[in-house]
XYZ file of C-alpha atoms in Angstrom:
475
model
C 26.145 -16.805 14.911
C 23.173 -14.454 14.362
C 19.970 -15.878 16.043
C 16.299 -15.221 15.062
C 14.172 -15.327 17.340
C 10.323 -16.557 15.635
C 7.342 -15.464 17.865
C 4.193 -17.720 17.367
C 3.519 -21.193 16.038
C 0.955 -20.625 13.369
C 1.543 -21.507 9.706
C 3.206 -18.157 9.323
C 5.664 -18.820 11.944
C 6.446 -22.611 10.938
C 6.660 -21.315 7.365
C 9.491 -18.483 8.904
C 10.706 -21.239 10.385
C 10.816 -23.951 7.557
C 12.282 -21.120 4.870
C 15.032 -19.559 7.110
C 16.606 -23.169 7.435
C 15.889 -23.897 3.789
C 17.977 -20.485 3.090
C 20.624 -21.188 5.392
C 21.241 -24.951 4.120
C 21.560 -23.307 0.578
C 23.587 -20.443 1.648
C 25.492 -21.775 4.224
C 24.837 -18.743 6.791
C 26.020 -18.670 10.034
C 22.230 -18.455 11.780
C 19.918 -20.556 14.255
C 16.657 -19.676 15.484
C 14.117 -19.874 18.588
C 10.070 -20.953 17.771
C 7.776 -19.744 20.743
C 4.384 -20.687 20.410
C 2.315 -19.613 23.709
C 0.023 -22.700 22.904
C 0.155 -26.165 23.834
C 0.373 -27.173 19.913
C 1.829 -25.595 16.193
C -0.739 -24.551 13.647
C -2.948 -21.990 15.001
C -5.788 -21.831 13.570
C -5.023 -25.174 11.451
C -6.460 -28.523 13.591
C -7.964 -31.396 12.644
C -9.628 -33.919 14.467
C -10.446 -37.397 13.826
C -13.478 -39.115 14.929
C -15.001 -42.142 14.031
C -13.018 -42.126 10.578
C -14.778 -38.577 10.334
C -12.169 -36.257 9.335
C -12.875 -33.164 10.754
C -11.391 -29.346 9.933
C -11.874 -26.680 12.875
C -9.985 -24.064 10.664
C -9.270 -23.883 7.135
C -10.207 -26.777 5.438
C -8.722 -26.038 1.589
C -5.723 -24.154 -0.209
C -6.391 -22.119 -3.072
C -4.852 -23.256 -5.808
C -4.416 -19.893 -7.880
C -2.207 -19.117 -5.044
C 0.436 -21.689 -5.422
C 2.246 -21.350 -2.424
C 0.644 -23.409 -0.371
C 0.566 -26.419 -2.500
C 3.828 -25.965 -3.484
C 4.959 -25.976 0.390
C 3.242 -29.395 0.529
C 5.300 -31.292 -2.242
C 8.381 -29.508 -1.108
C 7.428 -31.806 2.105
C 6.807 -34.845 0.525
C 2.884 -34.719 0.510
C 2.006 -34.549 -3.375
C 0.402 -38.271 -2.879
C -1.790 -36.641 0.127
C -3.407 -34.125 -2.070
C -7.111 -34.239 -3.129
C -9.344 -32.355 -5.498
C -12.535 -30.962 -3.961
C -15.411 -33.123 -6.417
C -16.122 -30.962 -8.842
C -18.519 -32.389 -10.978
C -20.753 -31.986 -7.214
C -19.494 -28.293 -6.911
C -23.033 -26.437 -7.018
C -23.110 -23.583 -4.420
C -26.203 -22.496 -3.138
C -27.079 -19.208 -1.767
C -30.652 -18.600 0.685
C -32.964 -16.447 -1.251
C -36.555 -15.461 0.370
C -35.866 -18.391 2.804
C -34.997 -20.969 -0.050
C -31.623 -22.371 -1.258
C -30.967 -21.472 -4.800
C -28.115 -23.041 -7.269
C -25.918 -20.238 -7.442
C -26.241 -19.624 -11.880
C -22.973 -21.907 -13.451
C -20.456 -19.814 -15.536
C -19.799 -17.116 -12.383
C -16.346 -16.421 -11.414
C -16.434 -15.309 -7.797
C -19.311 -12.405 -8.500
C -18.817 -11.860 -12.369
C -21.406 -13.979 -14.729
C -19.388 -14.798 -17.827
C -21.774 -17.164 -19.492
C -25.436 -15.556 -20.175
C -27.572 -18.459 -20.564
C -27.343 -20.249 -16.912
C -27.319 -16.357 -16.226
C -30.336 -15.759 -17.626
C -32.291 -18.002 -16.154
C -31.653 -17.916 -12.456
C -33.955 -16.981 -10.572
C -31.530 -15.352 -7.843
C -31.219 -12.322 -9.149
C -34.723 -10.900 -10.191
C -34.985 -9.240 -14.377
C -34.096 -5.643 -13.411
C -31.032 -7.107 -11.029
C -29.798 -8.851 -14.450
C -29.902 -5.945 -16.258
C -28.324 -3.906 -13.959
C -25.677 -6.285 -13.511
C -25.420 -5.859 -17.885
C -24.610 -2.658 -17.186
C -21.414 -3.362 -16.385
C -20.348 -3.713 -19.744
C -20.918 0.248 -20.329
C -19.744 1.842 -17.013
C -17.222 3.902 -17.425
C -13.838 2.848 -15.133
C -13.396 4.880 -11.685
C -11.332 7.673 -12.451
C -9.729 7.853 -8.938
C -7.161 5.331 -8.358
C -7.105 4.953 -4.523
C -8.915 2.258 -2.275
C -12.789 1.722 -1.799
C -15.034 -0.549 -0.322
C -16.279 -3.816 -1.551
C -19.632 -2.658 -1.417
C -18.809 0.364 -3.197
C -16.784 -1.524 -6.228
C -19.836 -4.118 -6.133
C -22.601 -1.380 -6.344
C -21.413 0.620 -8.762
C -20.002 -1.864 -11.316
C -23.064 -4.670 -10.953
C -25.713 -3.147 -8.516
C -27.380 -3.609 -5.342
C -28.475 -6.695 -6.091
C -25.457 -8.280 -7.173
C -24.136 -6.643 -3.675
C -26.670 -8.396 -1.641
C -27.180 -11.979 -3.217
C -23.997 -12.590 -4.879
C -20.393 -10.661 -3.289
C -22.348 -9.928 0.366
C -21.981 -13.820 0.973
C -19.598 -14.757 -1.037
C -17.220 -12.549 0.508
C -18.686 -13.010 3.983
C -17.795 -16.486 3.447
C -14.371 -16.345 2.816
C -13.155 -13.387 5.142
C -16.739 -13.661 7.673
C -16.422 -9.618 6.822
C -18.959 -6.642 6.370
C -18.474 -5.578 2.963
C -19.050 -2.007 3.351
C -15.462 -1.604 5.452
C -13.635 -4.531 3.336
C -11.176 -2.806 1.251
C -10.953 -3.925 -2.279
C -7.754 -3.189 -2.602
C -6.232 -5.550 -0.175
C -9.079 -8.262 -0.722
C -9.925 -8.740 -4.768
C -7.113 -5.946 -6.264
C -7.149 -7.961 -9.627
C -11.350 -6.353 -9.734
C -10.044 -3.011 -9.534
C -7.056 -4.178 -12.478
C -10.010 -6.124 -14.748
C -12.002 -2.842 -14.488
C -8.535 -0.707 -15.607
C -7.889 -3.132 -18.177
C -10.851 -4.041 -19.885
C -13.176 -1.584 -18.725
C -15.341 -4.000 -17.395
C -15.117 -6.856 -15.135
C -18.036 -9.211 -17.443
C -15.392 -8.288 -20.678
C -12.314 -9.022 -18.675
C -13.545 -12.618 -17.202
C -15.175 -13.621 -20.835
C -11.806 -13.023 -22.074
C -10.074 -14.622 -19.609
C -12.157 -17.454 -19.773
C -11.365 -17.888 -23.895
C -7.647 -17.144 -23.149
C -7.592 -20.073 -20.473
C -5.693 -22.946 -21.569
C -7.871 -25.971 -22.046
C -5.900 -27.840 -19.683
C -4.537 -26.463 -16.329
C -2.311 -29.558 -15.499
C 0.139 -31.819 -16.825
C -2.117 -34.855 -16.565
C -4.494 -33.326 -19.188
C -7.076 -32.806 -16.328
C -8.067 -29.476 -15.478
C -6.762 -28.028 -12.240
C -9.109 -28.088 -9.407
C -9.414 -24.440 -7.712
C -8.874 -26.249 -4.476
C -6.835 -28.801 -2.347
C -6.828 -30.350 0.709
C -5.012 -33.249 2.133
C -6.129 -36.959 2.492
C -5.837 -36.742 6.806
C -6.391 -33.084 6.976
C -4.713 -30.129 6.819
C -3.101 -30.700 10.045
C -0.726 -32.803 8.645
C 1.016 -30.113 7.163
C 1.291 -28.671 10.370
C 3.336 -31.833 11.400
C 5.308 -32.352 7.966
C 6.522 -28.610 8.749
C 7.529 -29.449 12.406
C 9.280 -33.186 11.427
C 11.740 -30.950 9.703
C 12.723 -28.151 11.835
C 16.245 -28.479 13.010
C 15.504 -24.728 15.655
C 14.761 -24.741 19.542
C 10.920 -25.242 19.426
C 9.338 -23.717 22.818
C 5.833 -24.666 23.152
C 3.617 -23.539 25.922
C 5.756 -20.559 25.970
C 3.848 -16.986 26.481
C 6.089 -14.358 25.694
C 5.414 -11.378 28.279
C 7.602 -8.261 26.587
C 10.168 -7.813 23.855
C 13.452 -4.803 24.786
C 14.621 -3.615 22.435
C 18.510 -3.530 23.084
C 19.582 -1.640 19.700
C 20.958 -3.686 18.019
C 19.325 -6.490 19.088
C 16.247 -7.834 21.191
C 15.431 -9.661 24.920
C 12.624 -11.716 25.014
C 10.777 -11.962 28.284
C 8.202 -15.219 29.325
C 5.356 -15.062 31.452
C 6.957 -18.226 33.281
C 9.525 -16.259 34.913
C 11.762 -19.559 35.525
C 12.321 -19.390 32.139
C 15.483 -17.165 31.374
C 15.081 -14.249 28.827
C 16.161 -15.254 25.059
C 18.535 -12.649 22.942
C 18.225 -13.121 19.543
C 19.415 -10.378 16.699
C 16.217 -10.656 14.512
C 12.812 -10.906 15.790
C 9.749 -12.610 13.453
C 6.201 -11.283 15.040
C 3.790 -13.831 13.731
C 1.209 -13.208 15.942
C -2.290 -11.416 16.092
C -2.248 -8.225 15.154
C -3.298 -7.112 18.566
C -0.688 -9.375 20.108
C 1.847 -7.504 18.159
C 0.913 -4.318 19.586
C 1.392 -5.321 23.411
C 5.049 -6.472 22.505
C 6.306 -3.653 20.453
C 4.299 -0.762 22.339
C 7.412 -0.175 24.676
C 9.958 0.805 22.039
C 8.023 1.500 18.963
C 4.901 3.341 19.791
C 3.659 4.731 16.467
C 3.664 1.057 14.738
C 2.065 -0.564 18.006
C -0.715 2.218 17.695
C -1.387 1.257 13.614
C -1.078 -2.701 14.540
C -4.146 -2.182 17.339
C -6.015 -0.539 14.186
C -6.168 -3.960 12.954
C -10.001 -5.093 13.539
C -10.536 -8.572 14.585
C -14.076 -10.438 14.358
C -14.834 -13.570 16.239
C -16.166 -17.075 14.326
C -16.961 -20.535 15.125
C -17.283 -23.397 13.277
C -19.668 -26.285 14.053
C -19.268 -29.829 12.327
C -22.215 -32.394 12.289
C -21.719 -36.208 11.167
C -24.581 -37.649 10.253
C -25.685 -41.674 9.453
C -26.760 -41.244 5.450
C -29.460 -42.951 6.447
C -31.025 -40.749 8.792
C -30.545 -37.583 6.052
C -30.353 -38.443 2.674
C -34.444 -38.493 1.984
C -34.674 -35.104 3.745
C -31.975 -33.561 1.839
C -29.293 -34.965 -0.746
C -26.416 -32.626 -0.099
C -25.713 -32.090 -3.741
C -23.241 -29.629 -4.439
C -20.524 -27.956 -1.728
C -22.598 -26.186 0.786
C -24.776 -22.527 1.125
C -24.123 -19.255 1.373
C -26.454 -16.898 3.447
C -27.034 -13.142 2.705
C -27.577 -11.132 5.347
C -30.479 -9.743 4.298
C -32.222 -13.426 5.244
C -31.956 -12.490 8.927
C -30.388 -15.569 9.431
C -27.606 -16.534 12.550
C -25.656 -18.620 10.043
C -23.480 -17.190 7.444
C -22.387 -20.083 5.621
C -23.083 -24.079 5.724
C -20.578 -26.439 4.257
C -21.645 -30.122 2.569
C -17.895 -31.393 3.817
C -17.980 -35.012 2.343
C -19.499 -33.940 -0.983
C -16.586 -31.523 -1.284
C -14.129 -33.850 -0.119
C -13.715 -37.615 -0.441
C -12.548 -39.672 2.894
C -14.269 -36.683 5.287
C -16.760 -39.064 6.473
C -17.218 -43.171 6.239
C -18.603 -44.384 3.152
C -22.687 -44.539 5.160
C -22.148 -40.842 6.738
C -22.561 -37.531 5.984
C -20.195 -34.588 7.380
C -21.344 -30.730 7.596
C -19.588 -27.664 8.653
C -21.502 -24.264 9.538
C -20.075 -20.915 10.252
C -21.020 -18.392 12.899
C -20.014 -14.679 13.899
C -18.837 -12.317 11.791
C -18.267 -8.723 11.266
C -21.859 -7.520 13.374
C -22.555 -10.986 14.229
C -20.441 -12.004 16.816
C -22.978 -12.563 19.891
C -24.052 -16.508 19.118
C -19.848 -17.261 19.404
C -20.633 -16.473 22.757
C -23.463 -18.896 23.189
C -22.669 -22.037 25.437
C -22.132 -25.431 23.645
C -25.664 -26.895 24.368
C -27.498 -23.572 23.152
C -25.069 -23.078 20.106
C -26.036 -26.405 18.667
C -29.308 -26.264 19.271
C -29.382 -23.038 17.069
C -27.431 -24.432 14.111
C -29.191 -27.312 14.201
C -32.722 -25.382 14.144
C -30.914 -23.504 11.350
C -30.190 -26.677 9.410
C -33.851 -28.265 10.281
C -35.150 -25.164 8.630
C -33.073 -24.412 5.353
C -32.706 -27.970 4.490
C -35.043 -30.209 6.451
C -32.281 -32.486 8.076
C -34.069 -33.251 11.309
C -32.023 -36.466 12.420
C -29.670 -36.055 15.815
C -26.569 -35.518 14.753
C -23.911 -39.003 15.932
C -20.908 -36.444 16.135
C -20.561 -32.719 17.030
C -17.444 -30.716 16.962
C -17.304 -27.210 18.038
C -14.661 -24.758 17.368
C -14.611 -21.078 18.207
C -11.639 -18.486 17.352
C -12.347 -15.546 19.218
C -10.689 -12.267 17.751
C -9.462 -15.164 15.117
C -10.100 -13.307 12.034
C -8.330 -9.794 10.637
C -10.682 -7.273 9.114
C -8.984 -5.228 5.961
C -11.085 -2.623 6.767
C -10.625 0.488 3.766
C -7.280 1.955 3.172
C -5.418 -1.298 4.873
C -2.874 -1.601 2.549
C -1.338 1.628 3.184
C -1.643 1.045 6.420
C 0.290 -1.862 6.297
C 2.687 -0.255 4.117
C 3.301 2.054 7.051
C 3.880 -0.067 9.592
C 6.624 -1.965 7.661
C 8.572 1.442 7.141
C 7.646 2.150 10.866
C 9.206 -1.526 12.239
C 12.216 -0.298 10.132
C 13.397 1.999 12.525
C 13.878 -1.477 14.624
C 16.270 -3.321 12.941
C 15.619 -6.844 12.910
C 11.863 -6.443 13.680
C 10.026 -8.103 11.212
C 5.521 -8.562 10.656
C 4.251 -11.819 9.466
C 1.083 -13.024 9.097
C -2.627 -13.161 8.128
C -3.018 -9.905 9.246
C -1.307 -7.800 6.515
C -1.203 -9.065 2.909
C -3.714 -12.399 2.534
C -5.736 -14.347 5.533
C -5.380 -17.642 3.432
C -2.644 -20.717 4.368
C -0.966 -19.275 0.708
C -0.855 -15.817 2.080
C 0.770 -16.664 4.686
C 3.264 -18.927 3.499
C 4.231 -16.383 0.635
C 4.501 -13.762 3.460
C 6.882 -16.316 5.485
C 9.270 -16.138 2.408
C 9.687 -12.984 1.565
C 10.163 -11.987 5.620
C 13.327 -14.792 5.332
C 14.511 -13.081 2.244
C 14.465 -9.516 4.059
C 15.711 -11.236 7.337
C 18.534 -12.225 4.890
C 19.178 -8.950 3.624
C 19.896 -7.313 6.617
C 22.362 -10.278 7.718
C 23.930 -9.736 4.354
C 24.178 -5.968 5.286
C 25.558 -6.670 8.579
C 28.091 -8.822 7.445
């Protein structure tokens, strides 16, 4: 019986986990498998708390639905009846400009205006900025075809001003990155296919947006761009674990992985604990983490892996009683987005219980700001008491809610988040062809080919169907 040996607990792993017991019930392969998660809990960077029927997120708090994946994992599970929409008809996004929150103009997808008049008259991006961004539809494509920075795709097809108002923090937002190292390629690849296409990325959207089917679902209802679940995201975490049939190790640091060609020994920090075999090994683990364990057989892919930049975050989640808020703000729309050209330590405050319903009781209001970042990472360091006090300051000033907060929750991932720097697909590419040379070594993860719950969970297949392969091949 072949046995796979799964290292970390994260969605990625759980996913492995979940899809190489899926395969073998369908297949009837001769296989079990090992998880080891070095934590105390599954899920990673997925946990929710609840407190005081406040429903609170420390990780992601959404999946994407244009990435199907994900949702599809959680009806697979049983959990269609726990999905929710985010409220859309509240979805305004604001972004800080010259110290004051502006509706980000309606008719943008992600940085891309494809309807002129709320366009037109926003007074985000200044008359020259506008035009500028127009000029789009007459730039010629990029003749060279290989990878380039976010800032640089940004700047040259809309401007400067796009760069700094519009993708800067919108992109900071989702990946808490410094868009002049984020690679385009491995972040938005369908800009660099619009711009192939279509010549231009305002053309390519405008016809996208006529070619769109009125109707995204089978109710007749238009599908929402995001989900979440009714108790949190965490409860996929535990709908994932309910069914996993493996040996589940948790609280279990793995010290060092030999490589015993063919085959692997895994080694624990708690030296009581006897070393595992297993004949496939699943590293779904930081980056960095990765490195350590394959550096003493497979130094060339351990060097690449430890290329991998990682940026530290926190989140910090204030309940409030309505109340004490709603005449110094009414939290209408999802939450703001802060350039860093406002010289602010926030990068990104979200409304939660306007995006969701159920994140806060029916007389409270739940919000979410983000910290750290690519060049911001020194206030994650800040103690609890001084952290709050500057988020809170932060909040007092952007939106005038000056009321003590009746609930706080702080949570800080420390080299949580992978930077695709430039170039970090081929990279990637790379080390895949590199782990080859070990066979039965296998990368998983938000690390290589999407940070997103989707990403990983696509990346969890397609790791069981190669882990297949070889078994086939071996057979």
């Amino acid at each position: 019986m072949a046995h796979i040996a799964i290292i970390g607990g994260g969605i990625a792993g759980l996913a492995t986990a979940y899809y190489l017991q899926k395969k073998r019930e369908v297949t009837g392969a001769s296989l079990d498998y090992t998880l080891i998660e070095s934590d105390t809990r599954f899920g990673g960077k997925i946990i929710t708390r609840t407190i005081d029927d406040f429903v609170i997120e420390g990780g992601p708090d959404s999946l994407v639905t244009t990435k199907p994946w994900g949702v599809a994992l959680c009806r697979e599970l049983g959990l269609d009846n726990e999905l929710i929409p985010t409220n859309d008809y509240k979805r305004g996004i604001f972004v800080l400009n010259k110290g004051k929150l502006v509706e980000f103009p309606g008719g943008f997808r992600l940085t891309i205006p494809t309807e002129f008049v709320p366009f037109a008259v926003s007074p985000l991006i200044s008359p020259l900025g506008k035009l500028r961004m127009g000029l789009d539809l007459f730039i010629h494509p990029r003749q060279e075809t290989g990878d380039e920075s976010l800032a640089s795709f940004v700047r040259r097809r809309l401007g400067q001003e796009a760069l700094d108002k519009i993708a800067g923090p919108m992109m900071a937002g989702i990946y808490m990155a410094d868009p002049e190292r984020m690679s385009i390629q491995s972040t938005f690849p369908q800009f660099l296919e619009m711009e192939r296409q279509h010549g231009s990325l305002i053309k390519a959207m405008q016809r996208a947006k006529k070619n769109r089917p009125v109707n995204g679902a089978a109710n007749g209802k238009p599908q929402p761009m995001f989900l979440s679940l009714k108790g949190g995201l965490n409860d996929l975490v535990k709908a994932l674990v309910s069914r996993l049939e493996g040996r589940l190790c948790l609280g279990q640091r793995v010290a060092a992985i030999r490589s015993t060609n063919p085959g692997f020994e895994i080694r624990f920090d708690d030296v009581s604990q006897p070393p595992i075999t297993a004949d496939a090994v699943v590293l779904a683990v930081p980056a960095y983490t990765a490195a350590q364990l394959v550096e003493s057989f497979l130094p060339p892919l351990a060097q690449l892996l430890a290329k991998i930049r990682y940026v530290s975050t926190a989140t910090i989640s204030l309940g409030y009683r309505r109340a004490d808020v709603i005449d110094q703000h009414n939290f209408g729309g999802f939450g703001f987005l802060i350039p860093k050209s406002e010289k602010r330590k926030l990068a990104a405050c979200t409304w939660t219980s306007t995006k969701f319903d159920g994140r806060a009781p029916n007389n409270d209001i739940l919000l979410r700001a983000f910290v750290g970042g690519d060049g911001q990472e020194k206030v994650v360091k800040l103690p609890d008491n001084e952290l709050l006090s500057l988020v809170r300051a932060e909040i007092a000033d952007l939106m005038g809610v000056t009321a003590k907060p009746i609930i706080c929750q702080i949570f800080r991932w420390v080299k949580g988040n992978p930077q695709y720097d430039v170039d970090h697909l081929a990279r990637v590419e790379q080390m895949k062809e590199i782990a080859q040379q070990a066979t039965g070594l296998y990368l998983t993860g938000s690390a290589y080919l999407g940070i997103g719950i989707p990403d990983c969970v696509k990346d969890a297949m397609l790791t069981t169907d190669s882990i297949f392969e070889q078994l086939n091949s071996n057979a």
